[in-house]
Amino acid sequence: SAVCRVITCFFLLSPSLYYLTLFTFILALVHFLSEVFIYHTAALTIGVMAPLMVASFSILGMLIGLQYLEVEALSQNKKKN
């Protein structure tokens, strides 16, 4: 779709932004997991589970998307040559 092409072009122009976003979701996941399981400062309620789920699904989606972006970047490089 057109939206996917715009997003793909945006991240192809700035792959470091893609990695920074992925790292941010990983950092959020580690933070909330440590609050619940290491420091015991948060209970495993819906208020904590929601960010855990968002971070987890976002990481999964970004890792899947990363494979697509790498393939797309390779095909763009071949077109230039």
CSV table of N, CA and C in Angstrom, one decimal:
chain,number,residue,atom,x,y,z
A,1,SER,N,0.8,-1.2,0.0
A,1,SER,CA,0.0,0.0,0.0
A,1,SER,C,0.9,1.2,0.0
A,2,ALA,N,0.3,2.4,-0.2
A,2,ALA,CA,1.0,3.6,-0.3
A,2,ALA,C,1.6,4.0,1.1
A,3,VAL,N,0.9,3.7,2.2
A,3,VAL,CA,1.5,4.0,3.5
A,3,VAL,C,2.7,3.2,3.8
A,4,CYS,N,2.7,1.9,3.4
A,4,CYS,CA,3.9,1.1,3.6
A,4,CYS,C,5.1,1.6,2.8
A,5,ARG,N,4.8,2.0,1.6
A,5,ARG,CA,5.9,2.6,0.7
A,5,ARG,C,6.5,3.8,1.3
A,6,VAL,N,5.7,4.7,1.9
A,6,VAL,CA,6.2,5.9,2.5
A,6,VAL,C,7.0,5.6,3.7
A,7,ILE,N,6.5,4.7,4.6
A,7,ILE,CA,7.3,4.3,5.8
A,7,ILE,C,8.6,3.6,5.4
A,8,THR,N,8.5,2.7,4.4
A,8,THR,CA,9.7,2.0,3.9
A,8,THR,C,10.8,3.0,3.4
A,9,CYS,N,10.3,4.0,2.6
A,9,CYS,CA,11.2,5.0,2.0
A,9,CYS,C,11.8,5.8,3.2
A,10,PHE,N,11.0,6.2,4.2
A,10,PHE,CA,11.5,7.0,5.3
A,10,PHE,C,12.6,6.2,6.0
A,11,PHE,N,12.4,5.0,6.3
A,11,PHE,CA,13.4,4.2,7.1
A,11,PHE,C,14.6,3.8,6.2
A,12,LEU,N,14.4,3.7,4.9
A,12,LEU,CA,15.6,3.4,4.1
A,12,LEU,C,16.5,4.7,4.0
A,13,LEU,N,15.9,5.8,4.1
A,13,LEU,CA,16.7,7.0,4.1
A,13,LEU,C,17.4,7.2,5.4
A,14,SER,N,16.8,6.7,6.5
A,14,SER,CA,17.4,6.8,7.8
A,14,SER,C,17.3,5.5,8.6
A,15,PRO,N,18.2,4.5,8.3
A,15,PRO,CA,18.2,3.3,9.0
A,15,PRO,C,18.5,3.4,10.4
A,16,SER,N,19.3,4.4,10.8
A,16,SER,CA,19.7,4.6,12.2
A,16,SER,C,18.4,4.9,13.0
A,17,LEU,N,17.5,5.6,12.4
A,17,LEU,CA,16.2,5.9,13.2
A,17,LEU,C,15.5,4.6,13.4
A,18,TYR,N,15.5,3.7,12.5
A,18,TYR,CA,14.8,2.4,12.7
A,18,TYR,C,15.5,1.6,13.9
A,19,TYR,N,16.8,1.6,13.9
A,19,TYR,CA,17.5,0.9,15.0
A,19,TYR,C,17.3,1.6,16.3
A,20,LEU,N,17.2,2.9,16.3
A,20,LEU,CA,17.0,3.7,17.5
A,20,LEU,C,15.6,3.4,18.0
A,21,THR,N,14.6,3.3,17.2
A,21,THR,CA,13.2,3.0,17.6
A,21,THR,C,13.2,1.6,18.1
A,22,LEU,N,13.8,0.6,17.5
A,22,LEU,CA,13.9,-0.8,18.0
A,22,LEU,C,14.5,-0.8,19.3
A,23,PHE,N,15.6,-0.1,19.5
A,23,PHE,CA,16.3,-0.1,20.8
A,23,PHE,C,15.4,0.5,21.9
A,24,THR,N,14.6,1.5,21.5
A,24,THR,CA,13.7,2.1,22.5
A,24,THR,C,12.7,1.2,23.0
A,25,PHE,N,12.1,0.4,22.1
A,25,PHE,CA,11.1,-0.6,22.5
A,25,PHE,C,11.8,-1.7,23.4
A,26,ILE,N,13.0,-2.1,23.0
A,26,ILE,CA,13.7,-3.1,23.9
A,26,ILE,C,14.0,-2.5,25.3
A,27,LEU,N,14.4,-1.3,25.3
A,27,LEU,CA,14.6,-0.6,26.6
A,27,LEU,C,13.4,-0.5,27.4
A,28,ALA,N,12.2,-0.2,26.8
A,28,ALA,CA,11.0,-0.1,27.5
A,28,ALA,C,10.6,-1.5,28.1
A,29,LEU,N,10.8,-2.5,27.2
A,29,LEU,CA,10.4,-3.9,27.7
A,29,LEU,C,11.3,-4.3,28.9
A,30,VAL,N,12.6,-4.0,28.8
A,30,VAL,CA,13.5,-4.4,29.9
A,30,VAL,C,13.1,-3.6,31.2
A,31,HIS,N,12.8,-2.3,31.0
A,31,HIS,CA,12.4,-1.5,32.1
A,31,HIS,C,11.2,-2.1,32.8
A,32,PHE,N,10.1,-2.3,32.1
A,32,PHE,CA,8.9,-2.8,32.8
A,32,PHE,C,9.1,-4.2,33.3
A,33,LEU,N,9.8,-5.1,32.7
A,33,LEU,CA,10.1,-6.4,33.2
A,33,LEU,C,10.9,-6.3,34.5
A,34,SER,N,11.9,-5.4,34.5
A,34,SER,CA,12.7,-5.3,35.8
A,34,SER,C,11.8,-4.7,36.9
A,35,GLU,N,10.9,-3.8,36.6
A,35,GLU,CA,10.0,-3.2,37.6
A,35,GLU,C,9.2,-4.4,38.3
A,36,VAL,N,8.8,-5.3,37.5
A,36,VAL,CA,7.9,-6.4,38.0
A,36,VAL,C,8.7,-7.5,38.6
A,37,PHE,N,9.7,-8.0,37.9
A,37,PHE,CA,10.4,-9.2,38.4
A,37,PHE,C,11.7,-9.0,39.2
A,38,ILE,N,12.3,-7.9,39.1
A,38,ILE,CA,13.6,-7.7,39.8
A,38,ILE,C,13.4,-6.8,41.0
A,39,TYR,N,12.8,-5.6,40.8
A,39,TYR,CA,12.6,-4.7,41.9
A,39,TYR,C,11.3,-4.8,42.7
A,40,HIS,N,10.4,-5.5,42.1
A,40,HIS,CA,9.1,-5.8,42.7
A,40,HIS,C,8.4,-4.4,43.1
A,41,THR,N,8.5,-3.4,42.3
A,41,THR,CA,7.9,-2.1,42.5
A,41,THR,C,6.6,-1.9,41.8
A,42,ALA,N,6.3,-2.9,41.0
A,42,ALA,CA,5.0,-2.8,40.2
A,42,ALA,C,4.4,-4.2,40.2
A,43,ALA,N,3.1,-4.2,40.3
A,43,ALA,CA,2.4,-5.5,40.2
A,43,ALA,C,2.0,-5.8,38.8
A,44,LEU,N,1.9,-7.0,38.5
A,44,LEU,CA,1.6,-7.4,37.1
A,44,LEU,C,0.1,-7.3,36.9
A,45,THR,N,-0.3,-6.0,36.7
A,45,THR,CA,-1.7,-5.6,36.5
A,45,THR,C,-1.9,-5.2,35.0
A,46,ILE,N,-3.1,-4.8,34.6
A,46,ILE,CA,-3.3,-4.4,33.2
A,46,ILE,C,-2.5,-3.1,32.9
A,47,GLY,N,-2.3,-2.3,33.9
A,47,GLY,CA,-1.5,-1.1,33.7
A,47,GLY,C,0.0,-1.3,33.4
A,48,VAL,N,0.5,-2.5,33.8
A,48,VAL,CA,1.9,-2.8,33.5
A,48,VAL,C,1.9,-3.8,32.3
A,49,MET,N,0.9,-4.6,32.2
A,49,MET,CA,0.8,-5.6,31.1
A,49,MET,C,0.7,-4.9,29.7
A,50,ALA,N,-0.1,-3.8,29.7
A,50,ALA,CA,-0.3,-3.1,28.4
A,50,ALA,C,1.0,-2.6,27.8
A,51,PRO,N,1.9,-1.9,28.5
A,51,PRO,CA,3.2,-1.5,27.9
A,51,PRO,C,4.1,-2.7,27.6
A,52,LEU,N,4.0,-3.8,28.4
A,52,LEU,CA,4.7,-5.0,28.1
A,52,LEU,C,4.3,-5.6,26.7
A,53,MET,N,3.0,-5.6,26.5
A,53,MET,CA,2.5,-6.2,25.3
A,53,MET,C,2.8,-5.3,24.1
A,54,VAL,N,2.7,-4.0,24.3
A,54,VAL,CA,3.0,-3.0,23.2
A,54,VAL,C,4.4,-3.1,22.8
A,55,ALA,N,5.3,-3.2,23.8
A,55,ALA,CA,6.7,-3.3,23.5
A,55,ALA,C,7.1,-4.6,22.8
A,56,SER,N,6.5,-5.7,23.3
A,56,SER,CA,6.8,-7.0,22.8
A,56,SER,C,6.3,-7.1,21.3
A,57,PHE,N,5.1,-6.7,21.0
A,57,PHE,CA,4.6,-6.8,19.7
A,57,PHE,C,5.3,-5.8,18.7
A,58,SER,N,5.7,-4.7,19.3
A,58,SER,CA,6.4,-3.7,18.4
A,58,SER,C,7.8,-4.2,18.1
A,59,ILE,N,8.5,-4.9,19.0
A,59,ILE,CA,9.8,-5.5,18.8
A,59,ILE,C,9.7,-6.6,17.7
A,60,LEU,N,8.7,-7.4,17.9
A,60,LEU,CA,8.4,-8.5,16.9
A,60,LEU,C,8.2,-7.9,15.5
A,61,GLY,N,7.3,-7.0,15.5
A,61,GLY,CA,7.0,-6.4,14.2
A,61,GLY,C,8.2,-5.7,13.5
A,62,MET,N,9.0,-5.0,14.4
A,62,MET,CA,10.1,-4.3,13.8
A,62,MET,C,11.2,-5.3,13.4
A,63,LEU,N,11.4,-6.4,14.1
A,63,LEU,CA,12.3,-7.4,13.6
A,63,LEU,C,11.9,-8.0,12.3
A,64,ILE,N,10.6,-8.3,12.1
A,64,ILE,CA,10.1,-8.8,10.9
A,64,ILE,C,10.3,-7.7,9.8
A,65,GLY,N,10.0,-6.5,10.1
A,65,GLY,CA,10.1,-5.4,9.1
A,65,GLY,C,11.6,-5.1,8.8
A,66,LEU,N,12.5,-5.4,9.7
A,66,LEU,CA,13.9,-5.2,9.4
A,66,LEU,C,14.4,-6.1,8.3
A,67,GLN,N,13.9,-7.3,8.3
A,67,GLN,CA,14.3,-8.2,7.2
A,67,GLN,C,13.8,-7.7,5.9
A,68,TYR,N,12.6,-7.1,5.8
A,68,TYR,CA,12.0,-6.6,4.6
A,68,TYR,C,12.8,-5.3,4.2
A,69,LEU,N,13.2,-4.5,5.1
A,69,LEU,CA,13.9,-3.3,4.8
A,69,LEU,C,15.3,-3.6,4.3
A,70,GLU,N,16.0,-4.6,4.8
A,70,GLU,CA,17.3,-5.0,4.4
A,70,GLU,C,17.2,-5.5,2.9
A,71,VAL,N,16.2,-6.3,2.6
A,71,VAL,CA,16.0,-6.8,1.2
A,71,VAL,C,15.7,-5.6,0.3
A,72,GLU,N,14.9,-4.7,0.7
A,72,GLU,CA,14.6,-3.5,-0.1
A,72,GLU,C,15.8,-2.7,-0.3
A,73,ALA,N,16.6,-2.5,0.7
A,73,ALA,CA,17.9,-1.7,0.6
A,73,ALA,C,18.8,-2.4,-0.4
A,74,LEU,N,18.9,-3.7,-0.4
A,74,LEU,CA,19.8,-4.4,-1.3
A,74,LEU,C,19.3,-4.2,-2.8
A,75,SER,N,18.0,-4.3,-3.0
A,75,SER,CA,17.4,-4.2,-4.3
A,75,SER,C,17.6,-2.8,-4.8
A,76,GLN,N,17.5,-1.8,-3.9
A,76,GLN,CA,17.7,-0.4,-4.3
A,76,GLN,C,19.2,-0.2,-4.7
A,77,ASN,N,20.1,-0.8,-4.0
A,77,ASN,CA,21.5,-0.7,-4.3
A,77,ASN,C,21.8,-1.3,-5.7
A,78,LYS,N,21.2,-2.4,-6.0
A,78,LYS,CA,21.4,-3.1,-7.3
A,78,LYS,C,20.9,-2.2,-8.4
A,79,LYS,N,19.7,-1.5,-8.2
A,79,LYS,CA,19.2,-0.6,-9.2
A,79,LYS,C,20.1,0.5,-9.5
A,80,LYS,N,20.8,1.0,-8.5
A,80,LYS,CA,21.8,2.1,-8.7
A,80,LYS,C,23.0,1.7,-9.5
A,81,ASN,N,23.4,0.5,-9.3
A,81,ASN,CA,24.6,0.0,-10.0
A,81,ASN,C,24.2,-0.5,-11.4
